[in-house]
Coordinates of C-alpha atoms in Angstrom, one line a residue:
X1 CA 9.3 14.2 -19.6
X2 CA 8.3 10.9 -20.8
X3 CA 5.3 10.2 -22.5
X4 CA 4.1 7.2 -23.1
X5 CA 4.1 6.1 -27.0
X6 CA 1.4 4.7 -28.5
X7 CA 2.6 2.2 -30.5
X8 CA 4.8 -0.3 -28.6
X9 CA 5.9 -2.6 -31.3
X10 CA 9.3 -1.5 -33.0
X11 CA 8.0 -1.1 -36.6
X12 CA 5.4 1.7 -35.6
X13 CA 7.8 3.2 -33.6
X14 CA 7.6 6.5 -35.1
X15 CA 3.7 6.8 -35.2
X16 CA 3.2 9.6 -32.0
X17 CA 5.6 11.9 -34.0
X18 CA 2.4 12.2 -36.8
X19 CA 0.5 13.7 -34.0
X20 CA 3.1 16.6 -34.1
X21 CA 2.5 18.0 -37.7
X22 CA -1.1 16.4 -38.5
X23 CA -4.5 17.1 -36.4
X24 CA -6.0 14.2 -37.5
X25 CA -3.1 11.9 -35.9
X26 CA -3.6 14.1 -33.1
X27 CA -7.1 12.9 -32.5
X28 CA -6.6 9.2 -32.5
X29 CA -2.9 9.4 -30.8
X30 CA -2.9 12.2 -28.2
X31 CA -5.5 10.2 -26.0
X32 CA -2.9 7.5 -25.7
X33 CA 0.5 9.8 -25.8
X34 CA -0.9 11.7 -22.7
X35 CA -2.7 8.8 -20.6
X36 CA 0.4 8.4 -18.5
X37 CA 3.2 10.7 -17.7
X38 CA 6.4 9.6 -15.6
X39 CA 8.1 12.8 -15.1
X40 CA 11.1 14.3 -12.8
X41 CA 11.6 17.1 -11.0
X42 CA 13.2 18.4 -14.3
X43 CA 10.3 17.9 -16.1
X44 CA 7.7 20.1 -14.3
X45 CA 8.6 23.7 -16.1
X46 CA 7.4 21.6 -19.3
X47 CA 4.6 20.4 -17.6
X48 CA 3.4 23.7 -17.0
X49 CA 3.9 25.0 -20.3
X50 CA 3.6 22.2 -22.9
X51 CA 0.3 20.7 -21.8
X52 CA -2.3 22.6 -21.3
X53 CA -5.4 21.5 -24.4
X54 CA -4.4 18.1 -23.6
X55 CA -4.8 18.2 -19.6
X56 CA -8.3 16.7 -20.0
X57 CA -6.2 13.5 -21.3
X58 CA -3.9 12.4 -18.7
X59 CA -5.2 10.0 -16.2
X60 CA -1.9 9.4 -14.4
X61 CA 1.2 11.3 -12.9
X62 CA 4.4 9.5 -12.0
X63 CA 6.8 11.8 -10.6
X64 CA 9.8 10.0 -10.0
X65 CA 12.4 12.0 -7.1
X66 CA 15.7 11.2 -7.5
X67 CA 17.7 11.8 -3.8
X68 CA 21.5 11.7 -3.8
X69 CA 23.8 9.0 -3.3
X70 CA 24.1 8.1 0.6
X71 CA 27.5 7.2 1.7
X72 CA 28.7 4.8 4.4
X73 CA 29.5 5.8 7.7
X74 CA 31.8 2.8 8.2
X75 CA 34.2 4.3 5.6
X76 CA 33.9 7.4 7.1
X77 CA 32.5 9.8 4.2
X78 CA 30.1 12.6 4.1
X79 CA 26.8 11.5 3.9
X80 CA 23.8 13.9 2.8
X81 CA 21.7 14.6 5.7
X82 CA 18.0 13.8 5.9
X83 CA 16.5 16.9 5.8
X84 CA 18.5 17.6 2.9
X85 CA 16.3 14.6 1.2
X86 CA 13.1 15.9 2.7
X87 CA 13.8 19.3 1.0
X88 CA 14.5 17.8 -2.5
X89 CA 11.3 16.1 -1.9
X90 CA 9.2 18.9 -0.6
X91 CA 10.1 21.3 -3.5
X92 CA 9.3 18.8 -5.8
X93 CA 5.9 18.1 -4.4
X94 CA 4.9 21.4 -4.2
X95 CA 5.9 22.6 -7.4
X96 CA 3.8 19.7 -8.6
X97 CA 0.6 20.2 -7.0
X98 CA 1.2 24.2 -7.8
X99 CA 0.9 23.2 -11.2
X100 CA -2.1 21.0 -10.6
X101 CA -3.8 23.7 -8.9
X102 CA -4.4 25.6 -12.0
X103 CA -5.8 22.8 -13.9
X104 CA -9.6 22.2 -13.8
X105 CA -11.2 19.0 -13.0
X106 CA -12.1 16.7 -15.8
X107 CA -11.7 12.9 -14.5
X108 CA -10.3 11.1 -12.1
X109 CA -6.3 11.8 -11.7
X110 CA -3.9 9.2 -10.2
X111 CA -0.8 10.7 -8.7
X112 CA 2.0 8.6 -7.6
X113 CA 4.8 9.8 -5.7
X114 CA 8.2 8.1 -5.7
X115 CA 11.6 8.9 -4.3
X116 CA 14.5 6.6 -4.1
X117 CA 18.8 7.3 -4.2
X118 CA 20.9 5.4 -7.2
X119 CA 22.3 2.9 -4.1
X120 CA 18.9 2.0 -3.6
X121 CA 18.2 0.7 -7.0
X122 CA 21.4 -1.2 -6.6
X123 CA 19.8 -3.7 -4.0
X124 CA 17.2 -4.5 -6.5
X125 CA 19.8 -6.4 -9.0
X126 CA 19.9 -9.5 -7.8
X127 CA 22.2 -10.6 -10.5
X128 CA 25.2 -7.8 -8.9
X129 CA 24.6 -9.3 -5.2
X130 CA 25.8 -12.9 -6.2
X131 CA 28.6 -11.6 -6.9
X132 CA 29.0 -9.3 -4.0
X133 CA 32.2 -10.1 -1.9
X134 CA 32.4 -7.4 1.1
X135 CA 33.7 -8.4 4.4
X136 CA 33.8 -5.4 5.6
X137 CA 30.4 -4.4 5.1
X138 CA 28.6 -8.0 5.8
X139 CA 29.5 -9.6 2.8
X140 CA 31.4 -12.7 1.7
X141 CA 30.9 -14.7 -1.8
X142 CA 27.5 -13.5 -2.3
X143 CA 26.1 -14.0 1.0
X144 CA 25.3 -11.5 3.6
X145 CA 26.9 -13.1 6.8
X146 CA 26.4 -9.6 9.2
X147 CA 23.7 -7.4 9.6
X148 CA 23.7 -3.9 9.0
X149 CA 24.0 -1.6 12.2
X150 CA 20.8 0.4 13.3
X151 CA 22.1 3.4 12.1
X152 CA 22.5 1.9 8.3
X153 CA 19.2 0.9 8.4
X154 CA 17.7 3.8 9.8
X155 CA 19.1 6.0 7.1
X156 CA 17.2 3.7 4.5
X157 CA 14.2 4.3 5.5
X158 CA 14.2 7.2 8.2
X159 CA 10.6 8.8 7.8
X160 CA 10.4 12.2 5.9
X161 CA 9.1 15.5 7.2
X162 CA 7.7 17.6 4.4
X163 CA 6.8 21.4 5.2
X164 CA 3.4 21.7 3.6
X165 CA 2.2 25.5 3.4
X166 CA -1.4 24.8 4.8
X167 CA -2.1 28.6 2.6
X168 CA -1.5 26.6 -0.7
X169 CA -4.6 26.9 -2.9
X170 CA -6.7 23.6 -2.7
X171 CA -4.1 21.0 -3.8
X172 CA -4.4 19.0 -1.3
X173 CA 4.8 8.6 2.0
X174 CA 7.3 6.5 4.4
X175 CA 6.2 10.0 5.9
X176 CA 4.6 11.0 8.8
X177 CA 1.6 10.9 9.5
X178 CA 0.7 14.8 9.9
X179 CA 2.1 15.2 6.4
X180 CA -0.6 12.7 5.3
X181 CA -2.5 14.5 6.4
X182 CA -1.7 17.8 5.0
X183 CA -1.3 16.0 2.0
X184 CA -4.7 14.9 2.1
X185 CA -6.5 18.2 3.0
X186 CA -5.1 19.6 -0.1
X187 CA -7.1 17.4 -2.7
X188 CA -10.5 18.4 -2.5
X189 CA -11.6 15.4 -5.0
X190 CA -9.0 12.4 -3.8
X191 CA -11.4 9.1 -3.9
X192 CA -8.1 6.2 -3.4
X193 CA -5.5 6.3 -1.0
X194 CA -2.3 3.7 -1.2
X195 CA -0.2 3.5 1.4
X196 CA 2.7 1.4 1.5
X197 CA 4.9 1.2 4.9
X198 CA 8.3 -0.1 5.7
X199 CA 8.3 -2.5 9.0
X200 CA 11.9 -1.3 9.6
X201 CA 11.5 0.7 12.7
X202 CA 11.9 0.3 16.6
X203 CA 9.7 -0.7 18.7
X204 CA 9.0 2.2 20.3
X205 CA 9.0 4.2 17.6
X206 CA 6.6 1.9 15.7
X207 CA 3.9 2.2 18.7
X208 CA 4.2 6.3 18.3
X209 CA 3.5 6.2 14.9
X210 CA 0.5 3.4 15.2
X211 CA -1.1 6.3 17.9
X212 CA -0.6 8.8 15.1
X213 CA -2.5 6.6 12.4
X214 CA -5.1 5.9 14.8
X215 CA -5.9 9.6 15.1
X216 CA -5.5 10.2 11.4
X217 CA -7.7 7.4 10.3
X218 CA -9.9 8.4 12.8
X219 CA -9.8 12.4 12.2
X220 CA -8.4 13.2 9.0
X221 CA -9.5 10.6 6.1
X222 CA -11.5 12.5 3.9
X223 CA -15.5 11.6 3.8
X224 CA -15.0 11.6 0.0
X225 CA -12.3 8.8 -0.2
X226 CA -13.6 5.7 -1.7
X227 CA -11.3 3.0 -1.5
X228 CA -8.0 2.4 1.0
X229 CA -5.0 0.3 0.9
X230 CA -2.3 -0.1 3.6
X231 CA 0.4 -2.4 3.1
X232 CA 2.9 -3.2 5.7
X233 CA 6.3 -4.7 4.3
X234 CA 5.9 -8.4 6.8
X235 CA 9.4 -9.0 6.2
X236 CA 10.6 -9.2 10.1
X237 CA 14.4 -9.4 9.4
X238 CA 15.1 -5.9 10.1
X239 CA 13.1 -5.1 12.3
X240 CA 14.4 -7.8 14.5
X241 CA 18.5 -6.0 14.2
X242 CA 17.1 -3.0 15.5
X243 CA 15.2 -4.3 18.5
X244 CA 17.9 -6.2 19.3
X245 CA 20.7 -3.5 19.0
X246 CA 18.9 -2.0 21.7
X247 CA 17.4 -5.1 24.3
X248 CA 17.1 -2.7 26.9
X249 CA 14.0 -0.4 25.4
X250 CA 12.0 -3.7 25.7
X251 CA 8.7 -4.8 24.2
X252 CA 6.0 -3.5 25.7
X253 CA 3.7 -6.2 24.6
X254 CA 0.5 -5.1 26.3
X255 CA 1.2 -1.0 24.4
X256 CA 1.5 -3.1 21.1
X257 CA -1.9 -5.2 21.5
X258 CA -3.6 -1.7 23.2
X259 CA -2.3 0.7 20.3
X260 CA -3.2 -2.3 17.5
X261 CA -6.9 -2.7 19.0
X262 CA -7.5 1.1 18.5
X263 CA -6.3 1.0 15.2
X264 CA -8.7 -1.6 14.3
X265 CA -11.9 0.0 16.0
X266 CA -10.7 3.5 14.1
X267 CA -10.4 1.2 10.5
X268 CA -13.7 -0.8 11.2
X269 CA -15.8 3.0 11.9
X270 CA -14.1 4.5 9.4
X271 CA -14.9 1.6 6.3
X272 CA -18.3 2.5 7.1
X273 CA -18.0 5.4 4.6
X274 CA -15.9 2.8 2.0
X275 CA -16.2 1.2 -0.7
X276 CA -13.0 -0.5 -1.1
X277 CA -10.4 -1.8 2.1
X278 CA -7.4 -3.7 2.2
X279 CA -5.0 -3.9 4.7
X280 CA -2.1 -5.8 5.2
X281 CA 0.1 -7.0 8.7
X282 CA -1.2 -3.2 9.8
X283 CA -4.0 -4.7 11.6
X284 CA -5.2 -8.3 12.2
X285 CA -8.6 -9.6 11.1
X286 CA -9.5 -10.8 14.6
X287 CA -9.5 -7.5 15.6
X288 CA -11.0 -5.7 12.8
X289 CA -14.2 -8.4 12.7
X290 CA -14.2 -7.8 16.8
X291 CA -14.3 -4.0 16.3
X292 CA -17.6 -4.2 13.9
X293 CA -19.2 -6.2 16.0
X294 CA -19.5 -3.4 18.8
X295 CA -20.7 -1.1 16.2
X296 CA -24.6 -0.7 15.5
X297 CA -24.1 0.1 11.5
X298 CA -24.7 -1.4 8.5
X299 CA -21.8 -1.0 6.0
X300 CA -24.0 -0.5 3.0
X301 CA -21.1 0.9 0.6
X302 CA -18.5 -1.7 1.5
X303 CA -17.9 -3.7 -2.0
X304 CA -14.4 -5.6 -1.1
X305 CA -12.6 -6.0 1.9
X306 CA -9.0 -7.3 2.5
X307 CA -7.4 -8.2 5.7
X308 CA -4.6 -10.7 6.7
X309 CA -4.7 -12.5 10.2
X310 CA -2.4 -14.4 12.1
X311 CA -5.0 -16.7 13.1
X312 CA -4.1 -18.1 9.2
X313 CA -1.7 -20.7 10.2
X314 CA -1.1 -24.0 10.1
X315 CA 0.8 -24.1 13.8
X316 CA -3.0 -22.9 14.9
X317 CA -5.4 -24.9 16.5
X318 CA -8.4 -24.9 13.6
X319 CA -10.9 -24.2 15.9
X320 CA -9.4 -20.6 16.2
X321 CA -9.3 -20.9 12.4
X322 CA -13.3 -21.9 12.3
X323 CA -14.0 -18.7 14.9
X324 CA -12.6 -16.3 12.9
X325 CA -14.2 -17.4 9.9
X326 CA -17.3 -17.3 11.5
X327 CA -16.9 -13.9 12.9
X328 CA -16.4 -12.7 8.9
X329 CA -19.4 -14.3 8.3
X330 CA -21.5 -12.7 10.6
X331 CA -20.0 -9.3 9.7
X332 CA -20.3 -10.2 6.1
X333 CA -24.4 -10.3 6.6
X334 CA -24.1 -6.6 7.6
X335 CA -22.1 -5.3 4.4
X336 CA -25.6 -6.2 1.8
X337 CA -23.4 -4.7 -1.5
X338 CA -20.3 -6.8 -0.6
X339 CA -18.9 -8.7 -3.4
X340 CA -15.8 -10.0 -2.2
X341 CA -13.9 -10.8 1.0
X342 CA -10.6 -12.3 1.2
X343 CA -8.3 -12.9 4.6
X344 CA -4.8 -14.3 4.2
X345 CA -1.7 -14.9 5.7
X346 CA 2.0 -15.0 3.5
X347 CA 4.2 -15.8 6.5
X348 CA 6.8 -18.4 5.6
X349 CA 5.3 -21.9 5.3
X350 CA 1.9 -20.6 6.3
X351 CA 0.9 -18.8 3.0
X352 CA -3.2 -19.3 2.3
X353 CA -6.2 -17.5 1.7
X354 CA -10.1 -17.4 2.3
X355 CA -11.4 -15.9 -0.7
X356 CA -15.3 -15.2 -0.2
X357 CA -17.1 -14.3 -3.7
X358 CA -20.6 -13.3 -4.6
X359 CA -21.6 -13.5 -8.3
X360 CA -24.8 -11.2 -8.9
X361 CA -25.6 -12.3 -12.3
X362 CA -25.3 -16.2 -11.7
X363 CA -26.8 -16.0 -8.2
X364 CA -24.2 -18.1 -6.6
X365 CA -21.1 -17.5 -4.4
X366 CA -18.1 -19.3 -4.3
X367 CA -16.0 -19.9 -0.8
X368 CA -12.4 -20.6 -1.8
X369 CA -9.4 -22.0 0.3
X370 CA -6.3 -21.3 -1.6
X371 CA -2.9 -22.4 0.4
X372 CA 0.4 -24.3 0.7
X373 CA -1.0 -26.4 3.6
X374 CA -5.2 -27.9 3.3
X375 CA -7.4 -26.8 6.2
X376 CA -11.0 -29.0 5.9
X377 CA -13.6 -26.2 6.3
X378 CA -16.5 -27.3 9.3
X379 CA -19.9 -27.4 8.5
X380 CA -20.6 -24.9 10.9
X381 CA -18.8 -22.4 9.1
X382 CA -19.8 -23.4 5.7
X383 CA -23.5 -23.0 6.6
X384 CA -22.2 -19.6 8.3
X385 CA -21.3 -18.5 5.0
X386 CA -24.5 -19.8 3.0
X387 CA -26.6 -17.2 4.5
X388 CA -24.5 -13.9 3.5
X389 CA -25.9 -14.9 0.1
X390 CA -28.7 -12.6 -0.7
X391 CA -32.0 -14.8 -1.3
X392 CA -31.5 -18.1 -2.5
X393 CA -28.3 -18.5 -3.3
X394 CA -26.3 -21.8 -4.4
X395 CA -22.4 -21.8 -2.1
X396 CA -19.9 -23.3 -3.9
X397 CA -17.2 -24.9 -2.2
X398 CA -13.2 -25.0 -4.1
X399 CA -9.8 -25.6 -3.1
X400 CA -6.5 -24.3 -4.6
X401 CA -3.0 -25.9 -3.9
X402 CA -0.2 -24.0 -4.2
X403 CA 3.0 -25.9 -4.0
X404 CA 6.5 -24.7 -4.0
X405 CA 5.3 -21.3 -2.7
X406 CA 6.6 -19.9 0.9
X407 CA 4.6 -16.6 0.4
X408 CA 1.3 -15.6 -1.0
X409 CA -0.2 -12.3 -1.4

């Protein structure tokens, strides 16, 4: 178990051993010893029996799953099966929030769940990849020149299917969706959700899963969440060798818009209840902002809202730029306690953003175009944006260039 130290710098290095033989250190170091744990699956007996008086002082759980190495099918070795990974990350889960279960609520807990193999970690070393030379895998002098087979990618990020008792005391990814869900009925007092996908998939698998998420947004988001993030990985490359492994399944373009729309119209009724959104290449602006309009609410709790859009681009004609603007706008009027509203785009050459602020205590707001390429903002839309201001309210108008930059977040 690794806790973090208090001190940082190399001269105090040996300060959080005081708190161990003096209750005074204690005091003034435990706070910061037991803020943040990273742990493993090795660490969870200690857990249990090592902190207990200082439960009330960690704010944060890291547990960090390590899966075995994978091995390649190409060379013809054994390779550990999936639900062999899915077990090692069940047990571990579990075991985890049976632990948590006997702790009483003091403060807000963040709990982040991470899994990856050792070959994983290798394709984050840039450095070793230079100096890569593979052929038979794809790789010559540091460049890959072939791209992996569907099943190599598959086994990288094939979904995981956790067996959640649903008898567990109140406890309560990329996984499916039903084991979000179970997930999620177990915490009685979760407030944020982050939810990070990988685009890797087939079409027609992708389209499945978007139905699931619809229901799940729409069924199974707990009424006392306050804030949601979804982030979609908008890297195409991969996604693109799997589709095209297999031209005859088809793109079902009409399913895609169809599934996508419903997505939007389930996020838009359920940010109603929100505080905090953000969502990323899951869903596009457009149809988010279309959704709200059909709805007769007013979204009274919304602070911040994040979306990206297509409709962002410099290949797009600017009066599709100027209507979607507006449409944020006029859905901006019915959210009285937002503060901030951002859309954006990060596709290669196209990176920008619209970054909508209100500032309370100065009563002015500030509409920001931040980009690679310059977009001229109509007067139409600026005068759009002047009334969202509560009262009399002074608009500000800035620009930010970015140069050199193919993606923005």
């Amino acid at each position: 178990m690794y806790v973090q130290p208090f001190a940082t710098a190399d001269k105090h290095r040996g300060w959080a051993q005081c708190a161990a033989v003096c209750k005074e250190w204690q005091t003034i170091l435990e706070p910061k010893n037991f803020a943040q744990l990273a742990l493993e699956p090795s660490c969870l007996d200690d857990l249990e029996t090592l902190v207990i008086r200082q439960r009330p002082l960690v704010q944060h759980i890291c547990l960090n799953i390590d899966l075995p190495r994978y091995a390649c099918r190409v060379c013809k070795r054994n390779d550990s099966m999936s639900s062999h990974r899915s077990t090692i990350i069940s047990r571990a889960i579990l075991r985890l929030f049976s632990i948590l279960s006997t702790w009483q609520p003091t403060g807000r807990l963040t709990l982040e769940l991470s899994a990856s193999s050792p070959n994983t970690r290798d394709w984050t070393q840039q450095e070793k990849a230079i100096r890569w030379h593979d052929p038979k895998h794809g790789w010559v002098d540091g460049q890959q020149v072939k791209t992996p087979s569907p099943p190599a990618i598959m086994r990288l990020f094939s979904p995981l299917c956790l067996n959640v008792p649903q008898s567990l005391p109140v406890l309560r990814h990329e996984l499916f969706p039903e084991v979000l869900k179970a997930l999620w009925e177990k915490l009685p007092r979760l407030e944020s959700i982050v939810y990070e996908l990988w685009r890797p998939r087939r079409h027609h698998y992708q389209i499945a899963c978007a139905y699931e998420l619809v229901f799940l947004v729409q069924r199974s988001v707990p009424k006392h969440v306050k804030r949601v993030s979804i982030f979609k990985d908008f890297n195409n490359q991969l996604t693109l060798a799997l589709n095209n492994a297999m031209p005859h399944l088809g793109r079902d373009i009409g399913t895609t818009s169809a599934v996508n729309l419903k997505l939007a119209k389930a996020f838009a009724a359920k940010s109603h209840h929100l505080e905090h959104l953000s969502i990323s290449y899951k869903i596009d602006a457009q149809q988010f902002f279309t959704s709200c309009q059909q709805l007769p609410c007013t979204w009274n709790l919304l602070h911040s809202l994040t979306l990206t859009s297509s409709t962002l681009a410099r290949t797009v004609p600017h009066q599709y730029i100027y209507t979607l603007l507006r449409n944020a706008s006029s859905i901006a009027l019915r959210m009285p306690q937002l503060k901030t509203m951002v859309l954006w785009n990060s596709e290669p050459r196209q990176a920008c953003a619209v970054i909508h602020q209100q500032h309370t205590a100065s009563a002015m707001g500030t509409l920001t175009w931040r980009g690679t390429w310059n977009l001229e903002l109509s007067d139409d839309d600026v005068e759009s944006w002047k009334k969202v201001a509560p009262g009399p309210c002074y608009l500000r108008l800035e620009k930010e260039a970015l140069h050199d930059v193919d993606s923005f977040p």
